[in-house]
CSV table of C-alpha atoms and ligand atoms in Angstrom, one decimal:
chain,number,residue,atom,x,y,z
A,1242,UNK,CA,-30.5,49.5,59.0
A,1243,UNK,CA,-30.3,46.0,59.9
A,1244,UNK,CA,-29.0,46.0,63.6
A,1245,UNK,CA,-26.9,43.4,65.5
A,1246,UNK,CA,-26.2,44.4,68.6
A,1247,UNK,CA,-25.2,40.8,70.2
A,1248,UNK,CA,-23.5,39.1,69.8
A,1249,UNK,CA,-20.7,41.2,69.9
A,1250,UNK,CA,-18.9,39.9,67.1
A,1251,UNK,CA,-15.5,39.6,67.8
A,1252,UNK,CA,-15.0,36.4,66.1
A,1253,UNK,CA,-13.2,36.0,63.0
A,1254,UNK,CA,-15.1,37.8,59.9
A,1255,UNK,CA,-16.6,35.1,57.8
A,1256,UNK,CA,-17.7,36.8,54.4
A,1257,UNK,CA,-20.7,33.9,53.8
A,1258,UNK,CA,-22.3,35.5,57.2
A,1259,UNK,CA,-23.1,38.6,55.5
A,1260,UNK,CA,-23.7,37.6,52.1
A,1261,UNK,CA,-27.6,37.5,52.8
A,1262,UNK,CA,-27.0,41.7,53.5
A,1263,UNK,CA,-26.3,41.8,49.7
A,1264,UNK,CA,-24.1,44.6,50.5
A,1265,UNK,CA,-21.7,45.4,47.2
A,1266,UNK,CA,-18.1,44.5,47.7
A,1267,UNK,CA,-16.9,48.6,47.7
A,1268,UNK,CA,-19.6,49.2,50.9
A,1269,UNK,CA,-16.7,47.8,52.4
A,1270,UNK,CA,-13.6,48.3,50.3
A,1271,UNK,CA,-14.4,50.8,49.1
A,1272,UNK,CA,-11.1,52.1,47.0
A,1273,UNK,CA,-11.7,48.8,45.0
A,1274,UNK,CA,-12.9,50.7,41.7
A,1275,UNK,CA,-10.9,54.0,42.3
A,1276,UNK,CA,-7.3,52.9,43.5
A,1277,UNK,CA,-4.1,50.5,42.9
A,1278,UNK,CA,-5.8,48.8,46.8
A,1279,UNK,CA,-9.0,47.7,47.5
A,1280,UNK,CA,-8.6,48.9,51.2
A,1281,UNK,CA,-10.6,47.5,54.1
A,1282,UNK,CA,-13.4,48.8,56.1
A,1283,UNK,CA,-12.4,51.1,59.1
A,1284,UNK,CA,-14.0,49.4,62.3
A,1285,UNK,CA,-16.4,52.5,62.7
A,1286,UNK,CA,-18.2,50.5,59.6
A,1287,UNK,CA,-18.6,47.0,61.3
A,1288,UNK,CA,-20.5,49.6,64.5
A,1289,UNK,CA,-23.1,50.8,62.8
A,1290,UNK,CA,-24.4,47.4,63.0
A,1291,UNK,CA,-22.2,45.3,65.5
A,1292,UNK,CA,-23.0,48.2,68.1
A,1293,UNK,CA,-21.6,46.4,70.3
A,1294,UNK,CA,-18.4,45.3,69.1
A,1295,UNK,CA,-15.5,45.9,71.4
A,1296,UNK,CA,-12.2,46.5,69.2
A,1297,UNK,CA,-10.5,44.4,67.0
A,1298,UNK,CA,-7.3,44.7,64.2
A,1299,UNK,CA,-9.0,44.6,60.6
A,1300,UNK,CA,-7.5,42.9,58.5
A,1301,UNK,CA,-6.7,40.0,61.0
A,1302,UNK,CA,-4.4,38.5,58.5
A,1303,UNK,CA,-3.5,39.4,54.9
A,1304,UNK,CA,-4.2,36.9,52.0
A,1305,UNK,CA,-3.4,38.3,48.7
A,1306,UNK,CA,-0.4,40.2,48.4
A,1307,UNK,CA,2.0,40.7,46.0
A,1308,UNK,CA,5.6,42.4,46.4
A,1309,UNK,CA,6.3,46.1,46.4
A,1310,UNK,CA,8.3,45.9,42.9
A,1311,UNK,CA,5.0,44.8,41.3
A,1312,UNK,CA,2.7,47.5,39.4
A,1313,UNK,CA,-0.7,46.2,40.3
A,1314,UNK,CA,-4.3,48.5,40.1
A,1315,UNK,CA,-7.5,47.5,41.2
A,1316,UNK,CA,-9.1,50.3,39.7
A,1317,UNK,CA,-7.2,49.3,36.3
A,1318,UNK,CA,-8.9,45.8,36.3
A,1319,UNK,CA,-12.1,46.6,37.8
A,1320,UNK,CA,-13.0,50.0,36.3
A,1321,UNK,CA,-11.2,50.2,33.4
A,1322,UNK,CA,-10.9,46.1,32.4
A,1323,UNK,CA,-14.6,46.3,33.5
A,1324,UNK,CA,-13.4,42.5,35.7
A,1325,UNK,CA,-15.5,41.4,38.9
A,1326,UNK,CA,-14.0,40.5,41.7
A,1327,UNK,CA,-14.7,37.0,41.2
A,1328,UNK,CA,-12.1,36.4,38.2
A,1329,UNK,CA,-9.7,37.1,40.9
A,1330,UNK,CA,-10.8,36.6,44.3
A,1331,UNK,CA,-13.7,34.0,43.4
A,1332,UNK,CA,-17.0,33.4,45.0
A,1333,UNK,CA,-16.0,35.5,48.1
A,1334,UNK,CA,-20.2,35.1,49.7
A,1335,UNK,CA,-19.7,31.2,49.9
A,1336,UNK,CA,-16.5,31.6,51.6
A,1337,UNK,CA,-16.5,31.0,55.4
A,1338,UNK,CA,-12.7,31.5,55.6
A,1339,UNK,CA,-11.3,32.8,52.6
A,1340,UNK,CA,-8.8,31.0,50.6
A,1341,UNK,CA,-6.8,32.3,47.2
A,1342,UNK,CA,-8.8,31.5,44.3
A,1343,UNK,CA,-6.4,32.6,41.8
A,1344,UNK,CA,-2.7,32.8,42.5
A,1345,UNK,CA,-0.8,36.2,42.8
A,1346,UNK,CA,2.4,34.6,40.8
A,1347,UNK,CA,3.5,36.0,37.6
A,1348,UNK,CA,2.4,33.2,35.4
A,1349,UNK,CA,-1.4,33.8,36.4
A,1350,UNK,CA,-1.1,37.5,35.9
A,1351,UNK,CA,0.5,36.8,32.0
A,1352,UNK,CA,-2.2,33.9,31.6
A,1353,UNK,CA,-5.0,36.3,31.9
A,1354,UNK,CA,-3.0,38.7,29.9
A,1355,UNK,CA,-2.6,36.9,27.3
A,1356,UNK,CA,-6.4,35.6,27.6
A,1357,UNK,CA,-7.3,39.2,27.4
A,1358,UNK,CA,-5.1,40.6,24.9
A,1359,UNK,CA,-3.2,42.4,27.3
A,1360,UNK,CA,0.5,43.6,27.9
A,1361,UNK,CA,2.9,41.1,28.8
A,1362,UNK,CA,5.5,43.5,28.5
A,1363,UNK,CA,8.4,43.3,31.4
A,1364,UNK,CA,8.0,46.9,31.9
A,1365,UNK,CA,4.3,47.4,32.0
A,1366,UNK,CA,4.4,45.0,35.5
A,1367,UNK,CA,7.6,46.2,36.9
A,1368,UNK,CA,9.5,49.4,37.0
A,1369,UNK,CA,13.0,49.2,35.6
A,1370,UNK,CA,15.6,49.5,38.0
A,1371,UNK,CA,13.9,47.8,41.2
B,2057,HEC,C1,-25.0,46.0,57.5
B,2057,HEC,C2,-24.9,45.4,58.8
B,2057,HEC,C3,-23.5,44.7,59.1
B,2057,HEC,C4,-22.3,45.3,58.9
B,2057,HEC,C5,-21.9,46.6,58.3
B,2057,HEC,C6,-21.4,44.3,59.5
B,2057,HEC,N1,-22.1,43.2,60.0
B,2057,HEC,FE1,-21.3,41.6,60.9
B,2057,HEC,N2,-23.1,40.7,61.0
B,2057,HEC,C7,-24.3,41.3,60.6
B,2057,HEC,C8,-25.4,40.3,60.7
B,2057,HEC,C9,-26.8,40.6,60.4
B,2057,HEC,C10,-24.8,39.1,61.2
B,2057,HEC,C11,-25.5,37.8,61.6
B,2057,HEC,C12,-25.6,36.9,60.5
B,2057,HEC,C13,-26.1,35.6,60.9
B,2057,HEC,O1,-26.2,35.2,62.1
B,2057,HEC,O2,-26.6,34.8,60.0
B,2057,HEC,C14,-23.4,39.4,61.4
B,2057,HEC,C15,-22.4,38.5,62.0
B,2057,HEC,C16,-21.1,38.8,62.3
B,2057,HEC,C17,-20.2,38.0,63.0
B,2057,HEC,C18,-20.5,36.6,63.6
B,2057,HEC,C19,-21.1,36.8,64.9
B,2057,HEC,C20,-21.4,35.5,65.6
B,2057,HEC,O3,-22.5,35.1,65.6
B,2057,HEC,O4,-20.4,34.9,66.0
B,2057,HEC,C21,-19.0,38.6,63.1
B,2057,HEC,C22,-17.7,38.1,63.8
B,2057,HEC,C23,-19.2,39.9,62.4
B,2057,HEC,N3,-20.5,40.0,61.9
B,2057,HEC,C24,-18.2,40.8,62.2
B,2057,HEC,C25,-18.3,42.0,61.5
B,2057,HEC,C26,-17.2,42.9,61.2
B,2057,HEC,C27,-15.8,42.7,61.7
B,2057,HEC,C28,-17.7,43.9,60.4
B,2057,HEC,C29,-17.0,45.0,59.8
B,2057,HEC,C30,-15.9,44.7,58.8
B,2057,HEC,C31,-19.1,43.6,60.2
B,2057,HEC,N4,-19.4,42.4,60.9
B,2057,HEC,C32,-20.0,44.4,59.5
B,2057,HEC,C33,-24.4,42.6,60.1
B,2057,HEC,C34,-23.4,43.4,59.7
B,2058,HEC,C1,-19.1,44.1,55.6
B,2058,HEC,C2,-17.9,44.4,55.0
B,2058,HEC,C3,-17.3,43.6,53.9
B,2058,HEC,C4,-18.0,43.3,52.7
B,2058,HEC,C5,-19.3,43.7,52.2
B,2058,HEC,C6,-17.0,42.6,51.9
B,2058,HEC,N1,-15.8,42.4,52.6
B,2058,HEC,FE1,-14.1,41.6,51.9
B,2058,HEC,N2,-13.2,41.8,53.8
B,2058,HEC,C7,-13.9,42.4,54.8
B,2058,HEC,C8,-13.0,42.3,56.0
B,2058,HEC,C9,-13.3,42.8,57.4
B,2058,HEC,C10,-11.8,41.6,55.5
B,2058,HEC,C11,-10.6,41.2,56.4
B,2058,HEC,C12,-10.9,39.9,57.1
B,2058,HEC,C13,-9.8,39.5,58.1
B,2058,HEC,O1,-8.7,39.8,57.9
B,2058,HEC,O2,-10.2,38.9,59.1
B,2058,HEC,C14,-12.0,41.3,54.1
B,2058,HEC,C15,-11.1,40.6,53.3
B,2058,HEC,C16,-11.3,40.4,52.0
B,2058,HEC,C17,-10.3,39.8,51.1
B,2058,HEC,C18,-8.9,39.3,51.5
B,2058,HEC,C19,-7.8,40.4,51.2
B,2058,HEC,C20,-6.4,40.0,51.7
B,2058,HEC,O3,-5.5,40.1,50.8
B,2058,HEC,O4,-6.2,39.7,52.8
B,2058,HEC,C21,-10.8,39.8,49.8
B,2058,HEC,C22,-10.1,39.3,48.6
B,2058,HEC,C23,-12.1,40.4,49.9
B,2058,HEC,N3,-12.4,40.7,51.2
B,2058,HEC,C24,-13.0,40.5,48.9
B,2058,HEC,C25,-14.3,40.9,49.0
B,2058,HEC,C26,-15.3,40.8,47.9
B,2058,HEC,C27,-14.9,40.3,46.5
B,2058,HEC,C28,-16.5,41.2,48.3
B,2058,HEC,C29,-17.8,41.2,47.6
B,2058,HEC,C30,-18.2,40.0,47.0
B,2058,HEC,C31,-16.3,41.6,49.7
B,2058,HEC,N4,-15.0,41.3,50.1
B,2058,HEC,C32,-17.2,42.1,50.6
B,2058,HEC,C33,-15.1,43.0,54.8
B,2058,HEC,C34,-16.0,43.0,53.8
B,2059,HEC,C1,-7.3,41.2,38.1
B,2059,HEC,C2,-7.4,40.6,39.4
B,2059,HEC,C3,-8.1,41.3,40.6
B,2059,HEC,C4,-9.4,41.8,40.5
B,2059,HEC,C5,-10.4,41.9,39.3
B,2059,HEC,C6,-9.7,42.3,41.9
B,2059,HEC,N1,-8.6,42.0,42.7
B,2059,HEC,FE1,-8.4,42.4,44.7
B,2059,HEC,N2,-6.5,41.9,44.7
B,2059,HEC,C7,-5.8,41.4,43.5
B,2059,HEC,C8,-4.4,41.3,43.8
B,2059,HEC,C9,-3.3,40.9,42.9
B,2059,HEC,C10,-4.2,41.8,45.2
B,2059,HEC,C11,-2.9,42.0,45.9
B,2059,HEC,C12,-2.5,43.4,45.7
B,2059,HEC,C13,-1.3,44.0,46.4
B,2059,HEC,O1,-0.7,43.3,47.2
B,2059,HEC,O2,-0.9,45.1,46.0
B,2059,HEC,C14,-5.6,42.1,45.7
B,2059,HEC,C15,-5.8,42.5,46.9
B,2059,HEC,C16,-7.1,42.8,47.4
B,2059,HEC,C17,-7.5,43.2,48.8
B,2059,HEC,C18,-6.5,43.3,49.9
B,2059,HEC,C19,-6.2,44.8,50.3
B,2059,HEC,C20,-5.9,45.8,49.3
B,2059,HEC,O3,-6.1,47.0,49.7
B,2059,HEC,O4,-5.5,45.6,48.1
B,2059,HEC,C21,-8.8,43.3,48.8
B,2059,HEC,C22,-9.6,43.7,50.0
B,2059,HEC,C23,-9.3,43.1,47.5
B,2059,HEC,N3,-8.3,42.8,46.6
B,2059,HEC,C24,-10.7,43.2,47.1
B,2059,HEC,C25,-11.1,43.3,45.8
B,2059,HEC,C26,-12.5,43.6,45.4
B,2059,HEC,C27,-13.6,44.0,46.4
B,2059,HEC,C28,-12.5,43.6,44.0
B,2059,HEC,C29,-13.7,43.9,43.1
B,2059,HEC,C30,-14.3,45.2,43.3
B,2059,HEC,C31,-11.2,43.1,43.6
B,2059,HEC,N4,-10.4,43.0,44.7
B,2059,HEC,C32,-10.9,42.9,42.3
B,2059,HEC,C33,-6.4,41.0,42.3
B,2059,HEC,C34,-7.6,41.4,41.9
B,2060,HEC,C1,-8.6,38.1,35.3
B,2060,HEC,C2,-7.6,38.7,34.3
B,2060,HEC,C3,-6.4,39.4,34.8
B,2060,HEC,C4,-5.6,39.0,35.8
B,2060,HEC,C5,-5.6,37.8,36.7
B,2060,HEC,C6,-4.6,40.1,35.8
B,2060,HEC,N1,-4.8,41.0,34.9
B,2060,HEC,FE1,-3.7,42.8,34.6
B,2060,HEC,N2,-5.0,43.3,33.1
B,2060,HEC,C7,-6.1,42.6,32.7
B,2060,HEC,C8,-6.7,43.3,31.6
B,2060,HEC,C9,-7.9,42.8,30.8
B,2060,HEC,C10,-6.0,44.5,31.4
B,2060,HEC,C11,-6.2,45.7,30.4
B,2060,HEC,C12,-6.9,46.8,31.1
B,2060,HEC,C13,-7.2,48.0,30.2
B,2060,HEC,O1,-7.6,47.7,29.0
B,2060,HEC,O2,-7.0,49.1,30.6
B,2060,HEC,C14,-4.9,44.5,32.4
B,2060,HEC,C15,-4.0,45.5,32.6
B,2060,HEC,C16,-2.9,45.5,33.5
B,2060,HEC,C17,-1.9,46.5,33.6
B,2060,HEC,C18,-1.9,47.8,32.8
B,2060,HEC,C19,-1.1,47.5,31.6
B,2060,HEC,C20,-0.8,48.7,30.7
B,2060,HEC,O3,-1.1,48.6,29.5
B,2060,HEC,O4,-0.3,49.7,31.2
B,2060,HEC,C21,-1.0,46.1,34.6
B,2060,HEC,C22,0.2,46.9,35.1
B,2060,HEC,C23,-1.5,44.8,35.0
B,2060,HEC,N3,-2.6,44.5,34.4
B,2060,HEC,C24,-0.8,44.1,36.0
B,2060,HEC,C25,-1.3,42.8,36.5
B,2060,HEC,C26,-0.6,42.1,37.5
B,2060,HEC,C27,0.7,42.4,38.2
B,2060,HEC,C28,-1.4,40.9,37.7
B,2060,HEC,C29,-1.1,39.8,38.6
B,2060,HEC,C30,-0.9,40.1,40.0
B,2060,HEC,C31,-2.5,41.0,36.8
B,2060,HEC,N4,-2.4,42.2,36.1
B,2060,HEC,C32,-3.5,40.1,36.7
B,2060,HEC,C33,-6.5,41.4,33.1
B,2060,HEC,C34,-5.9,40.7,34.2
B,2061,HEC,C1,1.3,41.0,34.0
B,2061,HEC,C2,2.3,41.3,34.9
B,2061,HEC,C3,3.7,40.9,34.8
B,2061,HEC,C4,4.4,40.9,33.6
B,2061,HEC,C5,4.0,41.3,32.3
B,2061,HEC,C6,5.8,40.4,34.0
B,2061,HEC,N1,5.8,40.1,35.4
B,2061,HEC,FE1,7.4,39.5,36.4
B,2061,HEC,N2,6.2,39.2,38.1
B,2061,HEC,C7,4.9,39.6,38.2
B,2061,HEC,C8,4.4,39.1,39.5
B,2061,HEC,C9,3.0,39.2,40.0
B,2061,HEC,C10,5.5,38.5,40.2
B,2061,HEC,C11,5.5,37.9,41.5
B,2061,HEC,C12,5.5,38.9,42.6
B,2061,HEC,C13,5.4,38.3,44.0
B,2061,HEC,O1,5.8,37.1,44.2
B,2061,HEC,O2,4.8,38.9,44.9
B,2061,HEC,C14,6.7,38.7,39.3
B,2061,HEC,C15,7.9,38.3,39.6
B,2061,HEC,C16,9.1,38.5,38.8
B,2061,HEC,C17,10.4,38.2,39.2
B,2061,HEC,C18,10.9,37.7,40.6
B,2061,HEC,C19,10.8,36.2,40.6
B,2061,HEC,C20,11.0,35.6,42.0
B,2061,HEC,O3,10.5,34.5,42.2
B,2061,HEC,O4,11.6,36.3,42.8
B,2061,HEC,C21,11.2,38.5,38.2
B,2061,HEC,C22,12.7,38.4,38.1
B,2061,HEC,C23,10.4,39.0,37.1
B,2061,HEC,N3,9.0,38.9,37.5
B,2061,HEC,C24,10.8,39.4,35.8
B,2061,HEC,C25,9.9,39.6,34.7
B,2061,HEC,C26,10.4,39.8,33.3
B,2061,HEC,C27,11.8,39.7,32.9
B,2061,HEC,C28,9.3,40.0,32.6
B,2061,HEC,C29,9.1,40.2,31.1
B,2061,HEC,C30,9.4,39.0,30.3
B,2061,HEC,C31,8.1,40.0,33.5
B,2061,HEC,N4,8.6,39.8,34.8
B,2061,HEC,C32,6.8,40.3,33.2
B,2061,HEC,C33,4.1,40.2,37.2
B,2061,HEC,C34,4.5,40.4,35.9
């Protein structure tokens, strides 16, 4: 295992720095493929390397999220839809900061859809009576 013991990385977590770990996307999140969320990586993760990292709130800030009256599973669309990340989240490992590559709004969920073939049916995104 590839230590880094100092600095103590505390600073903000820049995706590009670790893209020459090649470390797959569910070392991390690891409910990506299995789940409706991806989750992020419990801080005990960022020790094995960063052993001395001092603590920290992960995720500092959150990016993509849609509202609670939305259906939305990552396992659907990455298991089962057999999508990367990328067609939603983009090239994540030349990110330093991450941006939103593809918009959480409706009208980017039905474009796919209907790129796909797939519902666009009221009901299959959002549960009647919320
Ligand atoms: C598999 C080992 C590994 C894991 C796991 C890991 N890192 Fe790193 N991290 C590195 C390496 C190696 C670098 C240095 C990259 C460079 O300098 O090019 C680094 C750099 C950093 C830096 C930049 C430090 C600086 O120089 O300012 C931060 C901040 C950081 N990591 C935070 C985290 C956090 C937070 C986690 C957990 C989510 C994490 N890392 C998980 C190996 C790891
Ligand atoms: C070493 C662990 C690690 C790896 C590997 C990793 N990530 Fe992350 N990811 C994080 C951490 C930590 C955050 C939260 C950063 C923050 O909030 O400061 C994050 C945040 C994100 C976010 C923003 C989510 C939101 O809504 O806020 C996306 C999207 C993401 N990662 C996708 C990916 C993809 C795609 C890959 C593979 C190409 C990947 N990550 C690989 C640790 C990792
Ligand atoms: C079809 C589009 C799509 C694909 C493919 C996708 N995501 Fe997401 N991702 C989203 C949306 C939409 C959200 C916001 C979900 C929410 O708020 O419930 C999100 C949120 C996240 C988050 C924030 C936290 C969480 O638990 O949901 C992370 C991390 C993340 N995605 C990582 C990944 C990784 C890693 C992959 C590939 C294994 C991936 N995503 C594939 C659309 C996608
Ligand atoms: C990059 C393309 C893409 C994007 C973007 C995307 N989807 Fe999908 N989605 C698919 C595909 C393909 C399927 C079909 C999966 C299957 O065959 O099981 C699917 C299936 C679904 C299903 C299951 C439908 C059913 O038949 O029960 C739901 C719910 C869903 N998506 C919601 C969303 C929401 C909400 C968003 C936006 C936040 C979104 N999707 C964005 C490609 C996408
Ligand atoms: C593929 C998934 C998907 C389908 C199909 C879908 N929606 Fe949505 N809808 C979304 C998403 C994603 C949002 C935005 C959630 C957010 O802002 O966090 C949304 C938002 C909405 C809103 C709130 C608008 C606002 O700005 O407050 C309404 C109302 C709505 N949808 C109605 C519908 C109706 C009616 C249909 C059928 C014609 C439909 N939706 C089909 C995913 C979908």
């Amino acid at each position: 295992m590839f230590l880094w013991a100092s600095p103590q990385a505390n600073g903000p977590f820049s995706h590009k720095m670790h893209a020459p770990l090649k470390m797959k996307c569910v070392q991390c999140h690891t409910q990506a493929d299995k789940a409706e969320r991806a989750g992020f990586p419990p801080l005990a993760q960022c020790k094995v390397c960063h052993t001395e990292m001092g603590e920290r709130t992960i995720p500092s800030q959150r990016l993509y999220e849609i509202r609670d009256f939305v259906v939305f599973s990552h396992a659907r669309h990455v298991a089962a839809a057999k999508l990367e990340c990328a067609a939603c989240h983009g090239a994540v490992y030349e990110q330093a900061v991450l941006k939103v590559e593809r918009s959480t709004a409706m009208k980017a969920c039905m474009d796919c859809h209907r790129e796909h073939k797939a519902t666009l049916s009221c009901t299959a995104c959002h549960e009647l009576g919320q």
